[in-house]
Coordinates of C-alpha atoms in Angstrom, one line a residue:
M1 CA 99.3 73.1 88.2
E2 CA 96.4 75.5 88.1
N3 CA 94.7 75.5 84.7
N4 CA 95.1 79.2 84.2
I5 CA 98.8 79.0 84.8
L6 CA 99.0 76.1 82.3
L7 CA 97.2 78.3 79.8
A8 CA 99.4 81.3 80.5
R9 CA 102.5 79.3 79.7
H10 CA 101.1 79.1 76.2
G11 CA 99.9 82.6 75.8
L12 CA 96.3 82.2 76.9
Q13 CA 94.2 82.9 79.9
K14 CA 90.6 82.1 81.0
E15 CA 89.6 85.8 80.4
D16 CA 90.2 85.3 76.7
G17 CA 87.0 83.3 76.6
I18 CA 84.8 86.4 77.2
A19 CA 86.5 88.5 74.5
S20 CA 85.4 89.0 70.9
P21 CA 85.2 85.7 69.0
K22 CA 87.1 87.3 66.2
E23 CA 90.3 87.6 68.3
I24 CA 92.9 84.9 67.8
A25 CA 93.3 84.2 71.5
T26 CA 89.6 83.6 72.0
Q27 CA 89.4 81.3 69.0
L28 CA 92.4 79.3 70.2
L29 CA 91.0 79.1 73.7
N30 CA 87.6 77.9 72.6
R31 CA 89.0 75.2 70.4
L32 CA 91.4 74.2 73.2
L33 CA 88.7 73.8 75.8
A34 CA 86.4 72.0 73.4
A35 CA 88.9 69.2 72.9
P36 CA 89.0 66.5 75.7
D37 CA 92.0 66.1 78.0
T38 CA 93.9 69.0 76.6
L39 CA 94.7 70.7 79.9
E40 CA 96.7 67.8 81.3
N41 CA 100.2 69.2 80.8
D42 CA 102.3 71.3 78.5
S43 CA 102.6 68.6 75.8
T44 CA 98.9 68.0 75.4
I45 CA 98.3 71.8 75.2
I46 CA 101.0 72.2 72.5
S47 CA 99.5 69.4 70.4
A48 CA 96.0 70.8 70.7
L49 CA 97.2 74.4 69.9
Q50 CA 99.1 73.2 66.8
A51 CA 95.9 71.4 65.5
A52 CA 93.7 74.5 66.3
S53 CA 96.2 76.9 64.6
R54 CA 95.7 75.1 61.3
E55 CA 92.0 75.8 61.5
I56 CA 92.2 79.6 62.2
N57 CA 93.0 82.2 59.7
S58 CA 96.0 84.1 60.7
P59 CA 96.2 87.9 60.3
G60 CA 99.7 87.5 59.0
P61 CA 103.3 86.8 60.1
G62 CA 104.3 88.3 63.4
M63 CA 106.7 90.8 61.9
L64 CA 104.0 92.3 59.7
I65 CA 101.6 92.9 62.5
D66 CA 101.9 96.0 64.7
P67 CA 101.1 94.8 68.2
L68 CA 100.0 98.3 69.1
G69 CA 97.1 98.2 66.7
G70 CA 96.5 94.6 65.6
D71 CA 95.7 91.2 67.0
L72 CA 98.7 89.1 67.8
P73 CA 99.0 86.2 65.3
L74 CA 99.3 83.7 68.1
T75 CA 98.7 80.9 65.6
D76 CA 101.9 81.6 63.8
F77 CA 104.3 81.7 66.8
D78 CA 106.6 78.8 67.6
P79 CA 104.9 76.7 70.4
Y80 CA 107.5 77.3 73.1
I81 CA 107.7 81.0 72.6
R82 CA 104.0 81.9 72.1
G83 CA 103.5 82.7 75.8
I84 CA 106.6 84.8 76.1
V85 CA 105.5 86.9 73.1
R86 CA 101.9 87.3 74.4
W87 CA 102.9 88.5 77.9
L88 CA 105.8 90.7 76.8
N89 CA 103.3 92.6 74.6
E90 CA 100.7 92.8 77.5
L91 CA 103.5 94.3 79.6
G92 CA 104.1 97.0 77.0
I93 CA 107.3 95.4 75.7
Y94 CA 106.3 95.2 72.1
T95 CA 107.8 92.5 69.8
F96 CA 108.6 92.4 66.1
G97 CA 109.4 88.7 65.6
S98 CA 110.5 85.6 67.5
C99 CA 111.8 82.0 67.2
D100 CA 111.9 79.4 70.0
G101 CA 115.1 77.8 68.5
H102 CA 113.3 74.5 67.7
G103 CA 115.4 72.8 70.4
K104 CA 118.5 73.2 68.3
R105 CA 119.7 76.8 69.0
P106 CA 119.0 79.7 71.3
A107 CA 115.6 81.4 71.2
H108 CA 115.3 84.9 69.8
I109 CA 112.9 87.7 70.3
F110 CA 113.1 90.9 68.3
L111 CA 111.6 94.0 70.0
K112 CA 109.9 96.8 68.3
K113 CA 111.7 99.4 70.4
F114 CA 114.8 99.6 72.5
P115 CA 113.8 98.4 76.0
N116 CA 114.1 100.8 79.0
S117 CA 115.8 99.8 82.2
R118 CA 112.5 98.7 83.8
Q119 CA 111.7 96.5 80.9
V120 CA 115.2 95.0 80.9
E121 CA 114.8 94.2 84.6
I122 CA 111.5 92.4 84.0
I123 CA 112.9 90.3 81.1
K124 CA 116.0 89.3 83.0
A125 CA 114.1 88.6 86.2
A126 CA 111.7 86.3 84.4
V127 CA 114.5 84.1 83.0
P128 CA 115.4 81.1 85.2
A129 CA 118.9 81.2 86.7
C130 CA 119.9 78.1 84.7
M131 CA 119.4 80.0 81.5
K132 CA 121.4 82.8 79.9
C133 CA 119.8 86.0 78.7
R134 CA 121.5 88.5 76.5
I135 CA 119.8 91.7 75.4
D136 CA 121.7 93.4 72.6
G137 CA 119.8 96.5 71.5
K138 CA 116.3 95.2 70.3
N139 CA 117.4 91.6 70.2
V140 CA 116.7 89.3 73.2
R141 CA 118.7 86.0 73.0
L142 CA 117.7 83.2 75.4
A143 CA 120.2 80.3 75.6
Y144 CA 118.9 77.1 77.2
P145 CA 120.1 73.4 77.5
L146 CA 118.8 71.8 74.3
E147 CA 116.9 69.1 76.2
S148 CA 115.2 71.8 78.4
Q149 CA 113.1 73.8 75.9
T150 CA 110.3 73.9 78.5
L151 CA 112.3 76.5 80.3
L152 CA 110.9 78.9 77.8
L153 CA 107.4 78.1 79.2
D154 CA 108.7 79.0 82.6
I155 CA 109.6 82.4 81.4
A156 CA 106.1 82.9 80.0
E157 CA 104.6 81.9 83.3
N158 CA 106.9 84.4 85.2
L159 CA 106.0 87.2 82.8
Y160 CA 102.3 86.4 83.2
Q161 CA 102.6 86.6 87.0
V162 CA 104.2 90.0 86.7
Y163 CA 101.5 91.1 84.3
K164 CA 98.8 90.1 86.8
N165 CA 100.6 91.5 89.8
P166 CA 103.6 93.8 89.3
D167 CA 104.8 93.2 92.9
Y168 CA 105.5 89.6 91.8
L169 CA 108.7 90.9 90.3
K170 CA 110.2 90.8 93.8
N171 CA 109.5 87.1 94.0
L172 CA 111.3 86.5 90.7
H173 CA 114.4 88.4 91.9
A174 CA 114.3 86.3 95.1
G175 CA 114.0 83.1 93.2
N176 CA 117.1 83.9 91.2
F177 CA 118.8 85.0 94.4
K178 CA 118.1 81.6 95.8
F179 CA 120.4 79.9 93.3
Q180 CA 123.4 82.0 94.4
L181 CA 122.6 81.3 98.1
I182 CA 122.4 77.5 97.5
E183 CA 125.8 77.7 95.7
L184 CA 127.3 79.3 98.8
L185 CA 125.6 76.9 101.2
N186 CA 127.4 74.0 99.5
I187 CA 130.9 75.3 100.0
P188 CA 132.8 74.2 103.1
G189 CA 134.4 76.6 105.5
A190 CA 134.3 75.8 109.2
S191 CA 136.1 78.2 111.6
T192 CA 139.9 78.3 111.0
D193 CA 139.5 76.6 107.6
E194 CA 137.8 79.1 105.4
R195 CA 140.0 78.6 102.4
A196 CA 137.5 77.1 100.0
I197 CA 134.8 79.7 100.6
R198 CA 137.4 82.5 100.5
L199 CA 138.7 81.5 97.1
T200 CA 135.2 81.3 95.7
L201 CA 134.3 84.8 97.1
K202 CA 137.7 86.2 95.9
N203 CA 136.8 85.3 92.3
K204 CA 133.4 86.8 92.6
L205 CA 134.7 90.1 94.2
N206 CA 137.3 90.4 91.4
R207 CA 134.4 90.9 89.0
L208 CA 132.3 93.2 91.3
L209 CA 134.8 95.5 93.1
D210 CA 137.5 97.9 92.1
N211 CA 140.0 96.0 94.3
S212 CA 140.0 93.1 96.7
F213 CA 142.7 91.5 98.9
I214 CA 143.2 89.2 101.9
D215 CA 144.6 90.7 105.1
R216 CA 147.1 89.0 107.4
K217 CA 144.3 87.6 109.6
G218 CA 142.7 86.0 106.5
N219 CA 139.7 88.3 106.1
L220 CA 138.7 89.0 102.5
L221 CA 138.4 92.8 102.0
G222 CA 137.6 95.0 99.1
Y223 CA 136.0 98.2 97.9
M224 CA 134.2 100.0 95.1
E225 CA 134.1 103.7 94.6
C226 CA 130.8 105.2 93.5
G227 CA 131.4 108.9 94.2
T228 CA 132.7 111.2 96.9
G229 CA 130.1 110.6 99.7
P230 CA 130.4 108.5 102.8
T231 CA 132.2 105.1 103.1
I232 CA 129.9 102.3 104.0
L233 CA 131.2 98.9 105.2
L234 CA 129.2 95.8 104.4
S235 CA 130.2 92.7 106.4
A236 CA 129.4 89.0 106.9
H237 CA 131.5 86.1 108.1
M238 CA 132.8 83.3 106.0
D239 CA 133.1 80.6 108.7
T240 CA 130.4 78.1 109.7
V241 CA 130.1 76.8 113.3
E242 CA 131.0 73.3 112.1
E243 CA 131.7 71.6 108.8
I244 CA 128.9 71.0 106.3
E245 CA 128.0 67.3 106.0
C246 CA 129.2 65.6 102.8
K247 CA 126.5 64.3 100.4
R248 CA 123.8 66.2 102.2
E249 CA 120.9 67.7 100.2
I250 CA 119.3 71.1 100.5
I251 CA 115.5 70.7 100.7
E252 CA 113.2 73.5 99.5
E253 CA 109.8 74.0 101.0
G254 CA 108.2 77.1 99.7
T255 CA 110.7 79.9 100.3
T256 CA 112.4 77.9 103.1
L257 CA 115.6 75.9 102.7
R258 CA 116.9 73.3 105.1
S259 CA 119.6 70.6 105.2
S260 CA 118.9 66.9 105.0
K261 CA 121.7 66.3 107.4
G262 CA 123.7 68.5 109.8
I263 CA 123.7 72.3 109.8
L264 CA 122.5 74.2 106.8
G265 CA 125.3 76.9 107.0
A266 CA 123.0 79.9 106.4
D267 CA 124.8 81.5 109.4
D268 CA 126.3 83.3 107.7
R269 CA 126.2 82.3 104.0
A270 CA 122.9 84.1 103.8
G271 CA 124.6 87.3 104.8
I272 CA 127.3 86.8 102.2
A273 CA 124.7 86.1 99.5
A274 CA 122.9 89.3 100.4
I275 CA 126.0 91.4 100.2
L276 CA 127.0 89.9 96.8
S277 CA 123.5 90.8 95.5
I278 CA 123.8 94.3 96.9
L279 CA 127.1 94.7 95.1
K280 CA 125.6 93.6 91.8
R281 CA 122.8 96.1 92.2
V282 CA 124.4 99.2 93.7
R283 CA 125.9 100.7 90.6
K284 CA 122.4 101.1 89.2
T285 CA 121.4 103.1 92.3
N286 CA 122.0 106.8 93.1
F287 CA 124.5 105.9 95.8
N288 CA 127.3 108.5 96.0
G289 CA 130.2 107.2 98.1
T290 CA 132.4 104.2 98.6
I291 CA 131.3 100.7 99.5
K292 CA 133.8 98.6 101.5
V293 CA 133.3 94.8 102.0
A294 CA 134.7 92.7 104.8
F295 CA 134.1 88.9 104.7
T296 CA 135.6 87.9 108.0
V297 CA 137.1 84.7 109.4
E298 CA 136.5 82.9 112.7
E299 CA 133.5 84.9 113.8
E300 CA 132.0 81.8 115.4
I301 CA 134.9 81.4 117.8
G302 CA 135.0 84.9 119.2
C303 CA 134.9 87.3 116.3
R304 CA 138.7 86.8 115.8
G305 CA 138.6 87.9 112.2
S306 CA 137.1 91.3 112.9
R307 CA 139.2 91.8 116.0
G308 CA 142.3 91.3 113.8
I309 CA 141.2 93.2 110.8
D310 CA 143.6 95.5 109.0
M311 CA 142.9 98.8 110.8
D312 CA 144.1 100.9 107.8
F313 CA 141.2 99.4 105.8
I314 CA 138.5 100.6 108.2
E315 CA 139.9 103.9 109.4
D316 CA 137.7 106.0 106.9
V317 CA 134.5 103.9 107.4
D318 CA 131.6 106.1 108.3
A319 CA 129.0 103.3 109.0
A320 CA 129.0 99.5 109.1
I321 CA 126.1 97.2 108.1
V322 CA 126.6 93.6 109.2
I323 CA 124.2 91.0 107.9
D324 CA 124.3 88.2 110.4
R325 CA 121.2 88.3 112.5
R326 CA 118.7 85.4 112.8
S327 CA 115.0 85.9 112.0
N328 CA 113.4 88.5 109.8
R329 CA 113.5 92.3 109.8
D330 CA 115.6 92.8 113.0
I331 CA 117.9 95.8 113.3
V332 CA 120.3 95.0 116.1
T333 CA 121.7 98.2 117.6
S334 CA 123.0 97.0 121.0
N335 CA 124.2 94.0 123.1
A336 CA 123.9 93.7 126.8
G337 CA 123.6 97.5 127.3
F338 CA 126.4 98.3 124.9
A339 CA 125.1 100.5 122.0
F340 CA 126.5 99.9 118.5
C341 CA 125.2 103.3 117.3
S342 CA 123.0 106.2 118.2
D343 CA 119.2 105.8 118.4
E344 CA 119.0 108.1 115.4
F345 CA 121.2 105.9 113.3
G346 CA 119.1 102.7 114.2
K347 CA 115.9 104.5 113.5
L348 CA 117.2 105.4 110.0
F349 CA 116.9 101.7 109.1
E350 CA 113.3 101.5 110.5
Q351 CA 112.4 104.6 108.4
A352 CA 113.9 103.0 105.3
G353 CA 111.9 99.9 105.9
K354 CA 108.7 101.9 106.1
L355 CA 109.4 103.9 103.0
A356 CA 110.3 100.7 101.1
G357 CA 107.0 99.1 102.0
M358 CA 108.4 96.8 104.8
E359 CA 107.0 98.5 107.8
D360 CA 107.9 95.9 110.4
W361 CA 111.7 96.4 110.5
Q362 CA 112.5 97.2 114.1
T363 CA 115.5 98.1 116.2
T364 CA 116.3 95.6 118.9
S365 CA 119.1 94.2 121.2
G366 CA 120.9 91.1 120.1
G367 CA 123.9 88.9 120.6
I368 CA 127.6 89.4 120.0
S369 CA 128.6 89.7 116.4
D370 CA 131.2 91.6 114.3
A371 CA 128.9 94.6 114.5
K372 CA 129.9 95.0 118.2
V373 CA 133.6 94.8 117.2
F374 CA 133.2 97.5 114.6
A375 CA 131.2 99.7 117.1
N376 CA 134.2 99.4 119.5
Y377 CA 136.4 100.7 116.7
G378 CA 134.3 103.9 116.7
I379 CA 132.1 103.0 113.7
P380 CA 128.3 103.3 114.1
S381 CA 127.0 99.8 113.3
V382 CA 123.9 97.6 112.9
N383 CA 123.4 93.9 112.5
L384 CA 120.5 93.1 110.1
S385 CA 118.5 89.9 109.9
A386 CA 119.7 87.4 107.3
G387 CA 116.6 85.3 107.3
Y388 CA 117.9 82.2 109.1
Q389 CA 116.5 80.4 112.1
N390 CA 117.8 77.8 114.6
E391 CA 121.4 78.4 113.7
H392 CA 124.1 76.1 115.1
T393 CA 121.7 73.1 115.0
D394 CA 120.6 70.4 112.6
F395 CA 117.2 72.2 112.4
E396 CA 118.6 75.4 110.9
T397 CA 116.6 76.9 108.1
V398 CA 116.7 80.1 105.9
D399 CA 113.8 81.9 104.2
F400 CA 115.5 83.2 101.0
L401 CA 112.7 85.7 100.4
A402 CA 113.4 87.2 103.8
T403 CA 117.1 87.4 103.0
F404 CA 116.4 89.1 99.7
E405 CA 114.2 91.6 101.5
T406 CA 117.3 92.6 103.5
V407 CA 119.0 93.2 100.2
L408 CA 116.1 95.5 99.2
L409 CA 116.3 97.4 102.5
V410 CA 120.0 98.2 102.1
E411 CA 119.6 99.0 98.4
F412 CA 116.8 101.5 99.4
L413 CA 119.1 103.1 101.9
L414 CA 121.9 103.5 99.5
H415 CA 119.8 104.6 96.6
N416 CA 118.2 107.4 98.6
D417 CA 121.4 108.5 100.2
M418 CA 120.0 108.0 103.7
I419 CA 123.4 107.2 105.2
R420 CA 125.6 110.2 105.4
K421 CA 128.4 111.3 107.7
L422 CA 126.5 111.8 110.9
D423 CA 128.6 113.5 113.5
S424 CA 126.0 112.6 116.2
C425 CA 126.5 108.9 115.5
Q426 CA 130.3 108.9 115.6
Y427 CA 132.2 107.2 118.5
H428 CA 135.7 108.1 119.5
H429 CA 138.1 105.3 118.7
N430 CA 139.2 103.8 122.0
P431 CA 141.4 100.7 121.3
E432 CA 141.2 99.8 125.0
N433 CA 137.4 99.1 124.7
I434 CA 137.7 96.6 121.9
V435 CA 135.7 93.5 122.9

């Protein structure tokens, strides 16, 4: 691990060495670097900092020091929370007191002011998915497995990365998204046997939507009402092309996931994970309308689920967004000369990508998917990339950061009310044309 990252986990950085020698951080860093072999790992740094802290006069207990006008008493903080406190204050999230739990109870941080929504987002994004974070007014409570106190140092590292580069917040969100994706990748559900994945998703949708149900074909459907605007359908399929191998492992290489044996199953668990993430985030956007969700069955064997979907459920849908395309940043708007939507509707997604800082989203032609079926029902539709590659093979992979960027694209569209009832995009329903 890079030395500056190691230091950051404990509330220090190399730049502290060029500050005034009266500052606590500078004194701690100088003593730390003067001792041999202190930058080997977290344990050696903690031991060295504890020894150094006894030699430095503290300005006073944390709760008596105003972080807006005084030097943080880093020498007085518990060793596993020192870094969190330092970087929270550097990010403008000022603290009043803290305790790392001493490996016996949850850690606590008391804030000086009520955090705003952006500050809450930063704190929660910095917390690893295996921990629980509760923010109650000015009190931040961090619950961790008692044998895993070093997870608090991971939070400090994450906060430091955001402090150095605010755009790193996206990587933190993507990292937490990865854990939900991996959970879905490990649930079986080959075509015609989607029971296990459907049960898992039904339980999740019960907490996210106003209502959810299973239609006669076996599709999992639901909706949430967020206003009186257009009705947008989000869709992905539950089935995998073949069964997931037992006792396989998911191997992580950077932001890429692959299976140690057999298919990975990212086609289309990545699309499902993306939609679940969108549902969790949409109520915090300015979206005004209704979100409908269709997790379909038997897509891999001829889109049978979407062909047999309950027609009453989709009769009021104004636009459909399917997330089931390989690669990154594709907007599939046609197949073999059959248009899923108007050019204007497809370009809307390109425009959203540019405005959201992802300029290479491009409309393209693609293969058959549920998007083509929905288009035949008269619904302007697109199929967005889900970040996977080499689907239907043992070499299948998924880039979870790319999948999360699809979440951000759809969130941007919804937040900015870019999808409305576009008469020019509507098709006339012609059941005889259903593929």
